[in-house]
XYZ file of C-alpha atoms in Angstrom:
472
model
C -1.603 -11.241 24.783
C 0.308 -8.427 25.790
C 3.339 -10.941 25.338
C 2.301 -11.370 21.886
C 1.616 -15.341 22.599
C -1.319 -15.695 21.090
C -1.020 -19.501 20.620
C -3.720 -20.464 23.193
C -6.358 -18.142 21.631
C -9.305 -17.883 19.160
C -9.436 -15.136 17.078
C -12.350 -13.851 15.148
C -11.730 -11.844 11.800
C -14.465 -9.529 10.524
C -13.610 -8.601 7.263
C -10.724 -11.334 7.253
C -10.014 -10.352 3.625
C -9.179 -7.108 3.459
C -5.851 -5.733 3.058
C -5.355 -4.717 6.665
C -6.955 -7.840 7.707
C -5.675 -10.761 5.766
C -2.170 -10.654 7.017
C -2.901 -9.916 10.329
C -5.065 -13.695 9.896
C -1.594 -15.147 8.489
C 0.335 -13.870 11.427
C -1.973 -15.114 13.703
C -2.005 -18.680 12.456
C 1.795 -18.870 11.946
C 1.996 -18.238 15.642
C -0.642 -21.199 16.577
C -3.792 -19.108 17.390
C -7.495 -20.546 16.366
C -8.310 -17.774 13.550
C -11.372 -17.794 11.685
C -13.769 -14.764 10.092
C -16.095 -13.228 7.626
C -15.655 -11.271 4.680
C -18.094 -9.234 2.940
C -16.364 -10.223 -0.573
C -16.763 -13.678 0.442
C -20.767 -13.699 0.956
C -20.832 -11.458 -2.820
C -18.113 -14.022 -4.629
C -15.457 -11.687 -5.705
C -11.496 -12.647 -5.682
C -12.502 -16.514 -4.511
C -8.504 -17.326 -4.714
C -7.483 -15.464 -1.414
C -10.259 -17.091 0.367
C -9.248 -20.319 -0.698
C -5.968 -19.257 0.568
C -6.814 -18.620 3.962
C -8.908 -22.028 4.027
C -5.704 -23.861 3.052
C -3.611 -22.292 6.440
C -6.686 -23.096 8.475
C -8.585 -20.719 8.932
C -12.429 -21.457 8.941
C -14.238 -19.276 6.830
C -18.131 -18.058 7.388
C -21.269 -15.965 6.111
C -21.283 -12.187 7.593
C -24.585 -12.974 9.479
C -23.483 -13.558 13.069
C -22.966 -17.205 12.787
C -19.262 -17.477 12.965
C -19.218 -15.386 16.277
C -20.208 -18.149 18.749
C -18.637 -17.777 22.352
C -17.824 -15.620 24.427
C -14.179 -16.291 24.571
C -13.000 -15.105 20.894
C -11.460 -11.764 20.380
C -13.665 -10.140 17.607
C -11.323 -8.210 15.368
C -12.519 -5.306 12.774
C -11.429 -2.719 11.520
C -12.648 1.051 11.995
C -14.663 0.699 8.705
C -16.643 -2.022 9.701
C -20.368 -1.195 11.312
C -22.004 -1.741 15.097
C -24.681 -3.041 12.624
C -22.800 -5.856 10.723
C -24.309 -9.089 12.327
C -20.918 -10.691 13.824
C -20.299 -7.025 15.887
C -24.029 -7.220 17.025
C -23.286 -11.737 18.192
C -20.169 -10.346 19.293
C -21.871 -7.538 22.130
C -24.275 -10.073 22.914
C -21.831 -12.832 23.590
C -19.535 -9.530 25.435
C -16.577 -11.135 23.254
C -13.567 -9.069 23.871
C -13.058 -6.585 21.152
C -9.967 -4.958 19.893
C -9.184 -2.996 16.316
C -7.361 -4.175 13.745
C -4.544 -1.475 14.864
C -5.008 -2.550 18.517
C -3.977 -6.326 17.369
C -1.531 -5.200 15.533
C -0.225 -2.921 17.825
C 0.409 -5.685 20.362
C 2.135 -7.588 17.883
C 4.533 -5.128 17.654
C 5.299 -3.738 20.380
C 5.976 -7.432 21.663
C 8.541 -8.054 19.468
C 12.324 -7.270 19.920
C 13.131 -5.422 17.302
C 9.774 -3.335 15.987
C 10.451 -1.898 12.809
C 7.861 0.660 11.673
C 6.736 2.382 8.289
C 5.172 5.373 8.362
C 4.370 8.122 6.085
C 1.118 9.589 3.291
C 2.869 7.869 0.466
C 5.499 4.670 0.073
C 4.441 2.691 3.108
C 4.340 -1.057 1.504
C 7.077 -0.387 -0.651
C 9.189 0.428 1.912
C 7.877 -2.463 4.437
C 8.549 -4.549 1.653
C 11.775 -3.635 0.329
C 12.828 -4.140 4.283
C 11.243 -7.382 4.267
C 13.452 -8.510 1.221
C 16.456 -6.882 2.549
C 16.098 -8.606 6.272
C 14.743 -12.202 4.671
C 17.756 -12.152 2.327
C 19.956 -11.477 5.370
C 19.107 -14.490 7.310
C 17.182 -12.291 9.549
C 14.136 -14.161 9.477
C 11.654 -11.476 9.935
C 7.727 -11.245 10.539
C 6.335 -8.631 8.387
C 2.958 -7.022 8.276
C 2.449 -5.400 4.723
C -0.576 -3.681 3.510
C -0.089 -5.346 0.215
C 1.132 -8.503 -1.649
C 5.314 -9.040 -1.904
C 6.126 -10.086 -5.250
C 9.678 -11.662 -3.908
C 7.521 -14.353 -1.408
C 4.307 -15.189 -3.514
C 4.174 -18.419 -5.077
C 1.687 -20.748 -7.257
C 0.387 -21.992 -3.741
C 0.395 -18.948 -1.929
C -0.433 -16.033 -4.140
C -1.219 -13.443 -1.527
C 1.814 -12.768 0.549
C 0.926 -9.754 2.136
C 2.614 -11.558 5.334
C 5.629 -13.133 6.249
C 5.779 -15.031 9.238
C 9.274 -15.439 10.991
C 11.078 -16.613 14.144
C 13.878 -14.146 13.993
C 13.617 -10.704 16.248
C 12.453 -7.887 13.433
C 8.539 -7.541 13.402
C 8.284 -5.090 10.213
C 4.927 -3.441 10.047
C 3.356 -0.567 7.649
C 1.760 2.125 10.317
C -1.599 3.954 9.375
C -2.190 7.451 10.519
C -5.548 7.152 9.027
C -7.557 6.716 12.168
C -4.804 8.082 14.548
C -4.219 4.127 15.568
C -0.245 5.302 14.856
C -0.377 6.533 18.173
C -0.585 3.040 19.818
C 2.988 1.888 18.448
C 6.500 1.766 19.694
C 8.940 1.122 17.028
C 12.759 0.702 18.298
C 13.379 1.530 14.569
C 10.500 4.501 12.905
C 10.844 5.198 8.851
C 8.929 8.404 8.222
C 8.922 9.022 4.216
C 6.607 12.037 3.834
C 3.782 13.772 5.228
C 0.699 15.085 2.919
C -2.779 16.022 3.169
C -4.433 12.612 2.625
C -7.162 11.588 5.933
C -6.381 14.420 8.417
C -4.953 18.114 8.897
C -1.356 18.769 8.369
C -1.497 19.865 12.380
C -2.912 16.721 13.295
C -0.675 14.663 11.070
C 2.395 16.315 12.282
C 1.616 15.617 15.723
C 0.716 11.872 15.188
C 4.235 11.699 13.277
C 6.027 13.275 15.471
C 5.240 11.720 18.635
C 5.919 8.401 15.775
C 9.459 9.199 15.760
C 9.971 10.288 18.785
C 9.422 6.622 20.628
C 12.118 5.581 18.596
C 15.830 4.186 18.901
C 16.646 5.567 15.583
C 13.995 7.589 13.116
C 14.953 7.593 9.311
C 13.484 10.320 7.904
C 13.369 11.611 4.400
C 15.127 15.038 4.318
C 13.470 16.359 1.016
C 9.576 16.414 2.722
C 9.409 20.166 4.866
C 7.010 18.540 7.251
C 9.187 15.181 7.737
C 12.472 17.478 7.892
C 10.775 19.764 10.350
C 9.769 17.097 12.785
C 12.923 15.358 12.340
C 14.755 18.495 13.683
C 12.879 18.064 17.304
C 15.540 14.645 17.869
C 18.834 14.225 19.298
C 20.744 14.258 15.786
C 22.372 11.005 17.031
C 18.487 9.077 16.718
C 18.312 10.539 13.326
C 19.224 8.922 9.650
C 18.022 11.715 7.064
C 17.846 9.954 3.206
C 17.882 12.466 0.460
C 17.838 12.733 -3.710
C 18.681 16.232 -3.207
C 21.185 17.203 -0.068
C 24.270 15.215 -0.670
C 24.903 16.394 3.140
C 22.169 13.482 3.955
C 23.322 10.783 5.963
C 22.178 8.720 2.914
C 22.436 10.426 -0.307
C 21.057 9.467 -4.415
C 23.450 10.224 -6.724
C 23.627 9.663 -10.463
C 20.275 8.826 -10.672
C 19.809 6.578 -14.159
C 16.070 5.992 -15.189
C 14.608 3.115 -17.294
C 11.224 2.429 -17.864
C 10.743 -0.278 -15.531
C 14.151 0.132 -13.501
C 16.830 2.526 -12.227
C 19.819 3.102 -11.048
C 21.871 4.922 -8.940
C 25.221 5.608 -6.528
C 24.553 5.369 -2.973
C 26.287 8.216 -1.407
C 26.733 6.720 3.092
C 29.171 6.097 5.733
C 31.916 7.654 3.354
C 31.232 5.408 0.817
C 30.248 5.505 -2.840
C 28.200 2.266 -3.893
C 26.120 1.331 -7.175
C 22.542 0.535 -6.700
C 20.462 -0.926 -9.545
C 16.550 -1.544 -8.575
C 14.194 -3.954 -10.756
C 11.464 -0.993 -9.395
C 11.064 2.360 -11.714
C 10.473 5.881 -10.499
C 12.370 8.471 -8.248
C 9.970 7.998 -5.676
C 11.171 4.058 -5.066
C 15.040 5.403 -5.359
C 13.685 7.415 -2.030
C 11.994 4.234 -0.956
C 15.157 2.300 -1.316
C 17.136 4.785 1.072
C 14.606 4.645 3.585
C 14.803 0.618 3.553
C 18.872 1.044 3.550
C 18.180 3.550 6.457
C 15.869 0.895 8.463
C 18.032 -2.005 7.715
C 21.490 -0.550 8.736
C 19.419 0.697 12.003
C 18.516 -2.908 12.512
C 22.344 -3.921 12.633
C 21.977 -5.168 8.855
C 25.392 -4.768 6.950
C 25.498 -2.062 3.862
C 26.363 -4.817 1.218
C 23.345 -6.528 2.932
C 21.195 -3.932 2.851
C 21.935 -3.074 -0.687
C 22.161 -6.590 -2.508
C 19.096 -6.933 -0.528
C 16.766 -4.106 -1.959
C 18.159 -4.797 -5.310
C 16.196 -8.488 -5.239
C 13.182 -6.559 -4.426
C 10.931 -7.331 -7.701
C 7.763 -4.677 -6.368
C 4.767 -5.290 -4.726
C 1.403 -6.474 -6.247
C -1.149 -3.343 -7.600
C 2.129 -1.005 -7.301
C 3.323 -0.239 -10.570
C 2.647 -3.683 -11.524
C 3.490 -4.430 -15.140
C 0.746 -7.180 -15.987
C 1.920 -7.818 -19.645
C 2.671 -6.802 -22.849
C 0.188 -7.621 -26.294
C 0.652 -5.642 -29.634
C 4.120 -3.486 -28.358
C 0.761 -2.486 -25.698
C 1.956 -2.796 -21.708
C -0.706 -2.708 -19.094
C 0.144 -1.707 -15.952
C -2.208 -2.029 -12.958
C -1.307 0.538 -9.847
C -3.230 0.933 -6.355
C -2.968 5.007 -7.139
C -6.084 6.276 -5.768
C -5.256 9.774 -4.390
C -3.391 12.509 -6.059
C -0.489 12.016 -4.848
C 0.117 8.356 -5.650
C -1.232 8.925 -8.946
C 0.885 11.716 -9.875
C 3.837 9.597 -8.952
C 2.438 7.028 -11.213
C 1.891 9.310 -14.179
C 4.904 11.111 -13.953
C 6.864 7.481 -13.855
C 5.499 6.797 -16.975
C 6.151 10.236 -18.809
C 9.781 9.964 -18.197
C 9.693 7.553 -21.110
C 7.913 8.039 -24.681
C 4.405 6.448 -25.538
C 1.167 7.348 -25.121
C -0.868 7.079 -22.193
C -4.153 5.975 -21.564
C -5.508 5.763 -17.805
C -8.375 3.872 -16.401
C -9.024 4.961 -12.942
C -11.724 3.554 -10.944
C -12.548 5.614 -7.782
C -12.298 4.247 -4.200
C -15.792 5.656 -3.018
C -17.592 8.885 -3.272
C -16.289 10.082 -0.367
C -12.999 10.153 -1.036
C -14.188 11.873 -4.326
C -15.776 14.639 -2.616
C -13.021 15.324 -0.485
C -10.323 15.265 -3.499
C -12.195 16.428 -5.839
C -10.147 19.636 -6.484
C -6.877 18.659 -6.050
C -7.947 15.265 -8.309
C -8.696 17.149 -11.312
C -6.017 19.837 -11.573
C -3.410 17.126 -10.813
C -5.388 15.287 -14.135
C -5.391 18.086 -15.981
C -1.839 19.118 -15.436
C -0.460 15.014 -16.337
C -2.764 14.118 -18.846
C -1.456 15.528 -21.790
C -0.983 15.795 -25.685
C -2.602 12.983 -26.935
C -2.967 11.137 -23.580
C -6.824 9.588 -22.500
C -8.213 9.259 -19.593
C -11.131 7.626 -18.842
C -13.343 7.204 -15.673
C -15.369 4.702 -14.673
C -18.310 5.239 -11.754
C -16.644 4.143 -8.462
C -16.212 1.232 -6.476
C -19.537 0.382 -4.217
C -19.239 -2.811 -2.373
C -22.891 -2.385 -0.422
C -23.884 -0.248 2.893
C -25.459 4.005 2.745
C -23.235 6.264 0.438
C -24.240 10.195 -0.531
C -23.477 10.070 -4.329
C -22.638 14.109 -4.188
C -19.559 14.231 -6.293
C -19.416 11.519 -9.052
C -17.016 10.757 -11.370
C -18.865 12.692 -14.237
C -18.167 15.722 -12.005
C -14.454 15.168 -11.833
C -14.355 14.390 -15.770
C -16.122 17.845 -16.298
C -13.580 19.881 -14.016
C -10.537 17.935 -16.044
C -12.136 18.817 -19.482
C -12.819 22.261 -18.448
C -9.003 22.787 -17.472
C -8.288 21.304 -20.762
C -7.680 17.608 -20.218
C -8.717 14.593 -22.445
C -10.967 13.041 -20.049
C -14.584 10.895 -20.455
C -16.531 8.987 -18.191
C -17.915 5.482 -19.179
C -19.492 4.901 -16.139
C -19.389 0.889 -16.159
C -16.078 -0.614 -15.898
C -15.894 -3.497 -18.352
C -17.618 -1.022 -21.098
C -14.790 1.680 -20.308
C -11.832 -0.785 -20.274
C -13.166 -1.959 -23.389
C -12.660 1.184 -24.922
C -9.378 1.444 -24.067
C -8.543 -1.262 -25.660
C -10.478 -0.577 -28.550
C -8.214 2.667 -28.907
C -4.723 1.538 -27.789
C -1.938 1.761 -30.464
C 1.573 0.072 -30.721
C 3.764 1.839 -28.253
C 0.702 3.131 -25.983
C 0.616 2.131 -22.068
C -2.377 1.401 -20.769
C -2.668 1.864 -16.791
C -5.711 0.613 -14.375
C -5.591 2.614 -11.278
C -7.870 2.738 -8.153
C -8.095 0.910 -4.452
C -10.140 -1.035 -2.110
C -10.534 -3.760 -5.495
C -9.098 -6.488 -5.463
C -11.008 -7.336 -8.684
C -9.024 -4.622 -10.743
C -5.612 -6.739 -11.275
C -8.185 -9.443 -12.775
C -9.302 -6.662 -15.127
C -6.052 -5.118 -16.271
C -5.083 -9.156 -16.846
C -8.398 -9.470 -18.829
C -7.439 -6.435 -20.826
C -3.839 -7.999 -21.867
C -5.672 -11.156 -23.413
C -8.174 -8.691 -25.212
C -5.141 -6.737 -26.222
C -3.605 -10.046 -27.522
C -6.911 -11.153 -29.456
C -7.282 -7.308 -31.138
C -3.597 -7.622 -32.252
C -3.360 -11.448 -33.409
């Protein structure tokens, strides 16, 4: 497989519909391997849809209890979150299946292709991948593309969850996770690094795993206004670098006239000695920096600068990013994958630029994660949620296996009130988005935030009909 042919082989899935996972399981079948799996969600019921999905491109589908994992020649995929004590990893050691990561097998992929495009970076990942993946498909180029989450511009009735795109032209576009260090396994011709912050490991450890990112490539674009992007970027030849910018117009490509709307924006493209209008159907500075660093890739991949730009511009979003569900009453719901505090100040502050009120429903990912953020979750709360803003937290997401409950989300509501935020807990989700729409005004926004839930865009669409009926 180092070849990436994987035509002849029989893959094995575990967890098939994750995020990580299910286009991985797309690629794989678009290039004539035998792909089948399990899925946790599957055996409990939730988000049938995408399972029917992958049944209709042929993949089989079975119960997480060992019985899909059969013989000794399939390669037995997980990811690092999946447990030695799931029953398909404990048929696959007694079978002595070959085993690989989902990083590994992705990896491979990648690094087989001709043209390996990678997206790295805390913060912007999928956008970017698939503002590339518009930009090269609306070129001609034909690309495969690896995306962490689903492209508005390629889903249709029949295939809602394109999270993949599977293509016979030389660009294999994939987003690349530092979260478990797998980043070191890849070898992009063409590296986008869009920002480095504390989210999985130590600044130290981050930069290193970045660095030696960019560093394998043919050309790194890099965004100039991050210190620890900048910084790393300094240690190439100049000639490997493209730096993107909102701030230095001395950037190889610069924002200027930036022009916000609430769900657009606009601005002039300052590159190559040329001044050019850019209007996005995305909102928010941070996809303005997004869109540079899919210009950046694109023109690094030979793509022309009219390309690259009437390209981005057809980029309609991703799914969960920002994702205006509808509107009921003058009320819009908006359902975002914000789940660290980062991502969800970029979400709130997207929103304040324009006049309403906001109300917030954020489900955790874990208690984990809630421990660890705990402190920098609540001050960024209390600093964004303001005047007559709500937010409201609901217990977090538990989809089985041992958790320690030490921080809950009562304890992060209690830190946010006590720095003088409008914050409550309603610990069951349908009881807290309930209240919000009990509350919700002409004019307000409503916004569902959290990850690792696929069931959450069924809930902020459940909340526009409720909207609707409380309106009529």
């Amino acid at each position: 497989m180092h070849d990436g042919n994987v035509s002849d082989q029989r893959f094995f899935l575990v967890g098939i519909g994750g995020s990580g996972m299910m286009p991985l399981a797309m690629i794989l079948r678009g290039r004539g391997a035998t792909v089948s799996g399990s899925d946790r969600g599957l055996d409990q019921g939730r988000v049938p849809a995408k399972f029917d999905g992958l049944r209709a491109l042929g993949v089989d589908l079975f119960a997480q209890d060992g019985s899909g994992v059969a013989s000794p020649d399939q390669i037995v995929v997980a990811s690092a979150a999946v447990e030695e004590t799931v029953a398909d990893m404990v048929a696959a050691a007694k079978l002595g299946c070959r085993r690989l990561s989902r990083a590994e097998l992705n990896a491979a992929l990648f690094n087989a292709a001709a043209q390996p495009i990678g997206v790295a970076g805390t913060s912007g990942k999928s956008t970017v991948t698939g503002m590339i993946a518009t930009i090269l498909h609306a070129a001609g180029r034909d690309p495969t593309v690896m995306n962490g989450a689903v492209m508005k511009d390629f889903a249709t009735a029949d295939r809602p969850f394109a999270s993949a795109l599977v293509g016979q032209g030389t660009p294999y576009v994939s987003e690349v996770d530092e979260s478990d260090g797998s980043i070191a396994l890849y070898r992009p011709y063409v590296a986008v690094l869009n920002n480095v912050s504390l989210d999985h490991k130590t600044l130290d450890e981050l930069n290193r795993l970045f660095g030696d990112f960019i560093g394998h490539a043919r050309v790194a674009v890099v965004n100039a206004d991050n210190m620890d992007a900048a910084r790393l970027a300094m240690a190439l030849p100049p000639t490997r670098v493209t730096r993107f910018s909102l701030r230095d117009d001395s950037a190889d490509l610069f924002a200027a006239d930036i022009v916000a709307a609430p769900f657009a924006i606009r601005f002039t493209l300052v590159a190559r000695g040329e001044r050019m209008p850019v209007a996005l159907q995305v909102p928010g500075l941070h996809n303005v920096a997004n869109a540079l660093a899919a210009i950046g890739a694109a023109l690094a991949a030979d793509v022309s600068l009219a390309d690259a730009i009437s390209g981005v511009e057809r980029f309609t979003g991703l799914r969960r990013r920002f994702d205006l569900v509808g509107h009921a009453g003058d009320v819009a719901v908006i359902d975002d994958f914000g789940h660290n505090p980062d991502k969800i100040a970029a979400t709130l502050d997207t929103l304040h630029t324009f006049p309403g009120r906001l109300i917030a429903l954020f489900q955790p990912h874990g208690y984990g994660p809630l421990k660890v953020m705990r402190t920098e979750l609540a001050a960024m709360f209390a600093q964004r949620v303001r005047g007559d803003d709500l937010l409201v937290l609901c217990d977090p997401v538990y989809q089985g296996g041992t958790v320690t409950r030490e921080v809950t989300s009562a304890d992060v509501v209690r830190d946010v009130q006590l720095a003088g935020g409008q914050a409550l807990h309603i610990p069951d989700r349908a009881a807290a988005a309930a209240h919000c729409v009990a509350l919700a005004r002409r004019g307000d926004r409503i916004v569902v935030m959290g990850a690792r839930d696929d069931t959450l865009s069924l809930l902020a669409a459940e909340m526009v009909r409720m909207l609707g009926v409380k309106f009529a």
